[in-house]
């Protein structure tokens, strides 16, 4: 903040650039995003709809496609709330407590970002497959993990786990614990403090992290591809069915499912922008 006003890059003499530099940067940035993002997205919708709405809808309502859509939504429905709860707990731990190994735990959060999803899927196959000790024990009790819904959920949870934590932690660190300590001093219990102080303060970041988790859960391919076994009509999610349809030259079905995934991504983007707007409005009102 300078003189009670926000810092504006172009208004400062030391950082002010010529007008032509600004326009060149705008053209380069917008042009790159248009070529790399907008045109491919429009191409997907064009290929999906070029054969007509009737064939498009028929591709989405075919039994195998409906099962893939259902499986994708069920997976996201399970993964998002679990990762939200665990994400809040981990963020609370790392921002409110000091303990030995804290830096190691913080570093471990980035493993799903650094490890290939395919490798993650293989890890769970080795750990929970029928030939493993744990997988064989679960199989003995009639619980199949790999090549079934539980394996898909576990693999998806692994690749989406960091999103909620990474959204909440910076906010909790910047806010500090003064309000929470004041609530405890005034006689609030731990749960009262959480529901009345902590949760309202992090709600927008939490929702933002949940939206990102949902988007990644529905679009995950690598880890799910390994643990699902590609059993047609049983363990294929939408991304997996897109690959199968494309490899079988069923381009209409492949692009129809791709357009549905793209539409869900656009809805996610709109929700993200709405939450960002609400958060900015709240900050301005304070």
Short mmCIF file of C-alpha atoms in Angstrom, two decimals:
data_model
loop_
_atom_site.label_atom_id
_atom_site.label_comp_id
_atom_site.label_asym_id
_atom_site.label_seq_id
_atom_site.Cartn_x
_atom_site.Cartn_y
_atom_site.Cartn_z
CA UNK A 1 0.00 0.00 0.00
CA UNK A 2 1.35 3.47 -0.94
CA UNK A 3 -0.23 6.66 0.42
CA UNK A 4 -3.34 4.75 1.54
CA UNK A 5 -3.99 3.44 -1.97
CA UNK A 6 -3.26 0.13 -3.65
CA UNK A 7 -0.01 -0.23 -5.55
CA UNK A 8 -0.47 0.20 -9.31
CA UNK A 9 2.43 -0.95 -11.46
CA UNK A 10 1.87 1.48 -14.34
CA UNK A 11 1.41 4.56 -12.12
CA UNK A 12 4.90 4.33 -10.64
CA UNK A 13 7.67 6.10 -12.52
CA UNK A 14 10.23 3.39 -11.77
CA UNK A 15 8.07 0.61 -13.18
CA UNK A 16 6.09 2.39 -15.89
CA UNK A 17 6.54 0.90 -19.34
CA UNK A 18 5.85 2.46 -22.74
CA UNK A 19 2.33 1.96 -24.06
CA UNK A 20 3.49 -0.16 -26.97
CA UNK A 21 5.12 -2.66 -24.58
CA UNK A 22 1.83 -3.10 -22.75
CA UNK A 23 -0.07 -3.70 -25.99
CA UNK A 24 2.52 -6.18 -27.27
CA UNK A 25 2.27 -8.15 -24.03
CA UNK A 26 -1.53 -8.13 -24.23
CA UNK A 27 -1.52 -9.34 -27.84
CA UNK A 28 1.04 -12.08 -27.13
CA UNK A 29 -0.77 -13.31 -23.99
CA UNK A 30 -4.28 -13.21 -25.48
CA UNK A 31 -3.09 -14.68 -28.77
CA UNK A 32 -1.30 -17.54 -27.06
CA UNK A 33 -4.32 -18.37 -24.88
CA UNK A 34 -6.65 -18.16 -27.87
CA UNK A 35 -4.52 -20.53 -29.95
CA UNK A 36 -3.73 -22.97 -27.13
CA UNK A 37 -7.03 -22.91 -25.21
CA UNK A 38 -9.99 -21.39 -27.03
CA UNK A 39 -9.50 -22.86 -30.52
CA UNK A 40 -8.95 -26.48 -29.30
CA UNK A 41 -11.99 -26.16 -27.04
CA UNK A 42 -14.15 -24.89 -29.88
CA UNK A 43 -12.82 -27.69 -32.09
CA UNK A 44 -13.99 -30.29 -29.55
CA UNK A 45 -17.53 -28.87 -29.51
CA UNK A 46 -17.55 -28.58 -33.31
CA UNK A 47 -16.52 -32.20 -33.80
CA UNK A 48 -19.07 -33.34 -31.23
CA UNK A 49 -21.99 -31.49 -32.83
CA UNK A 50 -21.15 -31.59 -36.53
CA UNK A 51 -23.16 -34.80 -37.04
CA UNK A 52 -26.23 -33.23 -35.45
CA UNK A 53 -27.86 -33.02 -32.05
CA UNK A 54 -29.63 -36.34 -32.45
CA UNK A 55 -26.44 -38.36 -32.85
CA UNK A 56 -24.77 -36.27 -30.16
CA UNK A 57 -27.48 -37.05 -27.61
CA UNK A 58 -27.58 -40.70 -28.71
CA UNK A 59 -23.84 -40.98 -28.00
CA UNK A 60 -24.30 -39.59 -24.48
CA UNK A 61 -27.34 -41.71 -23.65
CA UNK A 62 -25.87 -45.01 -24.83
CA UNK A 63 -25.69 -47.49 -21.93
CA UNK A 64 -21.88 -47.61 -21.74
CA UNK A 65 -21.66 -43.82 -21.81
CA UNK A 66 -24.33 -43.46 -19.11
CA UNK A 67 -22.45 -45.90 -16.89
CA UNK A 68 -19.20 -43.99 -17.41
CA UNK A 69 -20.91 -40.70 -16.54
CA UNK A 70 -22.50 -42.27 -13.47
CA UNK A 71 -19.21 -43.79 -12.30
CA UNK A 72 -17.39 -40.47 -12.79
CA UNK A 73 -19.99 -38.56 -10.77
CA UNK A 74 -20.07 -41.18 -7.99
CA UNK A 75 -16.28 -41.05 -7.71
CA UNK A 76 -16.28 -37.26 -7.46
CA UNK A 77 -19.19 -37.36 -4.99
CA UNK A 78 -17.16 -39.63 -2.68
CA UNK A 79 -13.74 -38.05 -3.13
CA UNK A 80 -14.60 -34.35 -2.75
CA UNK A 81 -16.12 -34.39 0.77
CA UNK A 82 -13.48 -36.81 2.09
CA UNK A 83 -10.63 -34.68 0.79
CA UNK A 84 -12.36 -31.55 2.09
CA UNK A 85 -12.56 -32.90 5.65
CA UNK A 86 -9.03 -34.32 5.63
CA UNK A 87 -7.71 -31.21 3.90
CA UNK A 88 -9.10 -28.91 6.60
CA UNK A 89 -7.67 -31.17 9.32
CA UNK A 90 -4.20 -31.23 7.74
CA UNK A 91 -4.23 -27.47 7.13
CA UNK A 92 -5.25 -26.92 10.76
CA UNK A 93 -2.44 -29.19 11.95
CA UNK A 94 0.24 -27.47 9.85
CA UNK A 95 -0.81 -23.89 10.62
CA UNK A 96 -1.72 -24.16 14.32
CA UNK A 97 0.80 -26.63 15.76
CA UNK A 98 4.57 -26.96 15.91
CA UNK A 99 6.00 -30.48 16.00
CA UNK A 100 9.01 -32.45 14.88
CA UNK A 101 8.74 -33.50 11.26
CA UNK A 102 6.36 -30.69 10.32
CA UNK A 103 8.48 -29.76 7.28
CA UNK A 104 8.46 -33.39 6.15
CA UNK A 105 4.66 -33.50 6.32
CA UNK A 106 4.46 -30.25 4.36
CA UNK A 107 6.79 -31.68 1.72
CA UNK A 108 4.76 -34.89 1.47
CA UNK A 109 1.73 -32.85 0.42
CA UNK A 110 3.35 -32.23 -2.95
CA UNK A 111 3.95 -35.91 -3.76
CA UNK A 112 0.69 -36.22 -5.78
CA UNK A 113 1.84 -33.23 -7.86
CA UNK A 114 5.33 -34.59 -8.48
CA UNK A 115 4.57 -38.29 -9.00
CA UNK A 116 3.12 -39.35 -12.34
CA UNK A 117 -0.53 -40.46 -12.01
CA UNK A 118 0.37 -43.68 -13.82
CA UNK A 119 3.03 -44.41 -11.21
CA UNK A 120 0.48 -43.63 -8.49
CA UNK A 121 -1.90 -46.15 -10.02
CA UNK A 122 0.83 -48.79 -10.13
CA UNK A 123 1.64 -48.13 -6.47
CA UNK A 124 -1.91 -48.97 -5.47
CA UNK A 125 -1.96 -52.06 -7.69
CA UNK A 126 1.17 -53.32 -5.93
CA UNK A 127 -0.25 -52.43 -2.51
CA UNK A 128 -3.88 -53.49 -2.93
CA UNK A 129 -3.83 -55.92 -5.86
CA UNK A 130 -5.06 -59.48 -5.48
CA UNK A 131 -1.50 -60.82 -5.33
CA UNK A 132 -0.46 -58.47 -2.52
CA UNK A 133 -0.77 -59.33 1.17
CA UNK A 134 -3.28 -56.58 1.93
CA UNK A 135 -5.22 -57.05 -1.30
CA UNK A 136 -5.41 -60.80 -0.78
CA UNK A 137 -6.65 -60.30 2.79
CA UNK A 138 -9.38 -57.92 1.60
CA UNK A 139 -10.27 -60.33 -1.20
CA UNK A 140 -10.69 -63.08 1.40
CA UNK A 141 -13.47 -61.02 3.00
CA UNK A 142 -15.06 -60.30 -0.39
CA UNK A 143 -13.71 -56.77 -0.76
CA UNK A 144 -12.25 -56.08 -4.20
CA UNK A 145 -10.29 -52.86 -4.45
CA UNK A 146 -8.34 -52.98 -7.71
CA UNK A 147 -10.46 -53.19 -10.88
CA UNK A 148 -13.45 -51.93 -8.90
CA UNK A 149 -14.92 -48.68 -7.55
CA UNK A 150 -12.84 -48.61 -4.32
CA UNK A 151 -9.60 -48.62 -6.30
CA UNK A 152 -10.83 -45.81 -8.55
CA UNK A 153 -11.83 -43.75 -5.51
CA UNK A 154 -8.51 -44.33 -3.73
CA UNK A 155 -6.45 -43.43 -6.81
CA UNK A 156 -8.54 -40.30 -7.38
CA UNK A 157 -8.21 -39.29 -3.74
CA UNK A 158 -4.43 -39.56 -4.04
CA UNK A 159 -4.10 -37.27 -7.07
CA UNK A 160 -6.61 -34.69 -5.74
CA UNK A 161 -5.60 -34.60 -2.07
CA UNK A 162 -3.37 -31.46 -2.12
CA UNK A 163 -5.89 -29.05 -3.64
CA UNK A 164 -7.94 -28.27 -0.53
CA UNK A 165 -4.90 -28.13 1.76
CA UNK A 166 -2.96 -25.84 -0.55
CA UNK A 167 -5.90 -23.44 -0.87
CA UNK A 168 -6.59 -23.21 2.86
CA UNK A 169 -3.08 -23.11 4.33
CA UNK A 170 -1.95 -19.69 3.02
CA UNK A 171 -5.22 -18.11 4.19
CA UNK A 172 -5.00 -19.62 7.67
CA UNK A 173 -1.37 -18.55 7.95
CA UNK A 174 -2.16 -14.96 6.93
CA UNK A 175 -5.15 -14.71 9.28
CA UNK A 176 -3.31 -16.04 12.28
CA UNK A 177 -4.94 -17.51 15.37
CA UNK A 178 -5.83 -14.35 17.30
CA UNK A 179 -9.60 -14.61 16.70
CA UNK A 180 -9.62 -18.27 17.65
CA UNK A 181 -7.65 -17.60 20.82
CA UNK A 182 -10.04 -14.78 21.74
CA UNK A 183 -13.02 -17.12 21.29
CA UNK A 184 -11.43 -19.72 23.56
CA UNK A 185 -10.64 -17.05 26.14
CA UNK A 186 -14.30 -16.02 26.17
CA UNK A 187 -15.34 -19.57 26.96
CA UNK A 188 -16.06 -21.11 23.55
CA UNK A 189 -15.41 -24.81 23.15
CA UNK A 190 -13.14 -26.15 20.43
CA UNK A 191 -16.06 -27.06 18.16
CA UNK A 192 -17.78 -23.70 18.76
CA UNK A 193 -14.58 -21.91 17.85
CA UNK A 194 -14.24 -23.97 14.68
CA UNK A 195 -17.83 -23.50 13.44
CA UNK A 196 -18.15 -19.82 14.40
CA UNK A 197 -14.64 -18.51 13.74
CA UNK A 198 -12.43 -20.81 11.69
CA UNK A 199 -14.92 -22.20 9.18
CA UNK A 200 -16.48 -18.82 8.23
CA UNK A 201 -12.99 -17.39 7.73
CA UNK A 202 -11.88 -20.18 5.38
CA UNK A 203 -15.18 -20.99 3.66
CA UNK A 204 -14.35 -19.39 0.30
CA UNK A 205 -10.91 -20.99 0.11
CA UNK A 206 -12.44 -24.32 1.14
CA UNK A 207 -15.12 -24.11 -1.57
CA UNK A 208 -12.50 -23.07 -4.11
CA UNK A 209 -10.35 -26.09 -3.20
CA UNK A 210 -13.36 -28.40 -3.40
CA UNK A 211 -14.19 -27.10 -6.88
CA UNK A 212 -10.64 -27.75 -8.07
CA UNK A 213 -10.75 -31.20 -6.47
CA UNK A 214 -14.01 -31.97 -8.24
CA UNK A 215 -12.64 -30.85 -11.61
CA UNK A 216 -9.52 -33.00 -11.27
CA UNK A 217 -11.51 -35.98 -9.96
CA UNK A 218 -13.81 -36.00 -13.00
CA UNK A 219 -10.96 -35.54 -15.45
CA UNK A 220 -8.37 -37.89 -13.98
CA UNK A 221 -7.06 -40.43 -16.47
CA UNK A 222 -3.64 -41.90 -15.64
CA UNK A 223 -4.09 -43.31 -12.14
CA UNK A 224 -7.67 -44.41 -12.80
CA UNK A 225 -6.63 -46.09 -16.03
CA UNK A 226 -4.20 -48.34 -14.16
CA UNK A 227 -6.41 -49.33 -11.21
CA UNK A 228 -9.67 -49.69 -13.16
CA UNK A 229 -8.58 -52.42 -15.56
CA UNK A 230 -10.65 -50.86 -18.38
CA UNK A 231 -13.55 -53.26 -17.84
CA UNK A 232 -16.18 -52.11 -20.31
CA UNK A 233 -19.49 -51.19 -18.80
CA UNK A 234 -18.08 -51.58 -15.28
CA UNK A 235 -14.93 -49.56 -14.47
CA UNK A 236 -14.58 -47.07 -17.32
CA UNK A 237 -14.94 -43.44 -16.28
CA UNK A 238 -15.61 -40.71 -18.84
CA UNK A 239 -11.93 -39.99 -19.69
CA UNK A 240 -11.25 -43.71 -20.15
CA UNK A 241 -14.28 -44.16 -22.39
CA UNK A 242 -13.16 -41.20 -24.50
CA UNK A 243 -9.90 -43.00 -25.24
CA UNK A 244 -11.68 -46.26 -26.04
CA UNK A 245 -14.19 -44.58 -28.37
CA UNK A 246 -11.44 -42.66 -30.16
CA UNK A 247 -9.27 -45.77 -30.62
CA UNK A 248 -12.29 -47.55 -32.08
CA UNK A 249 -12.86 -44.66 -34.54
CA UNK A 250 -16.15 -43.78 -32.88
CA UNK A 251 -15.29 -40.11 -33.12
CA UNK A 252 -18.78 -38.78 -32.44
CA UNK A 253 -18.97 -40.58 -29.09
CA UNK A 254 -15.41 -39.61 -28.21
CA UNK A 255 -15.98 -35.92 -28.90
CA UNK A 256 -19.44 -35.97 -27.31
CA UNK A 257 -18.01 -37.23 -24.03
CA UNK A 258 -15.08 -34.83 -24.38
CA UNK A 259 -17.48 -31.92 -24.83
CA UNK A 260 -19.36 -32.98 -21.70
CA UNK A 261 -16.11 -33.04 -19.73
CA UNK A 262 -15.19 -29.64 -21.20
CA UNK A 263 -18.61 -28.27 -20.22
CA UNK A 264 -18.10 -29.47 -16.66
CA UNK A 265 -14.69 -27.77 -16.67
CA UNK A 266 -16.25 -24.51 -17.88
CA UNK A 267 -18.89 -24.71 -15.14
CA UNK A 268 -16.05 -25.22 -12.67
CA UNK A 269 -14.32 -22.14 -14.04
CA UNK A 270 -17.50 -20.06 -13.66
CA UNK A 271 -17.92 -21.25 -10.07
CA UNK A 272 -14.28 -20.41 -9.41
CA UNK A 273 -14.75 -16.88 -10.74
CA UNK A 274 -17.94 -16.44 -8.72
CA UNK A 275 -16.18 -17.48 -5.52
CA UNK A 276 -13.26 -15.16 -6.29
CA UNK A 277 -15.72 -12.31 -6.82
CA UNK A 278 -17.49 -13.06 -3.53
CA UNK A 279 -14.18 -13.18 -1.70
CA UNK A 280 -13.04 -9.84 -3.18
CA UNK A 281 -16.38 -8.26 -2.28
CA UNK A 282 -16.04 -9.47 1.29
CA UNK A 283 -12.53 -8.05 1.54
CA UNK A 284 -13.67 -4.66 0.21
CA UNK A 285 -16.52 -4.58 2.72
CA UNK A 286 -14.15 -5.11 5.64
#
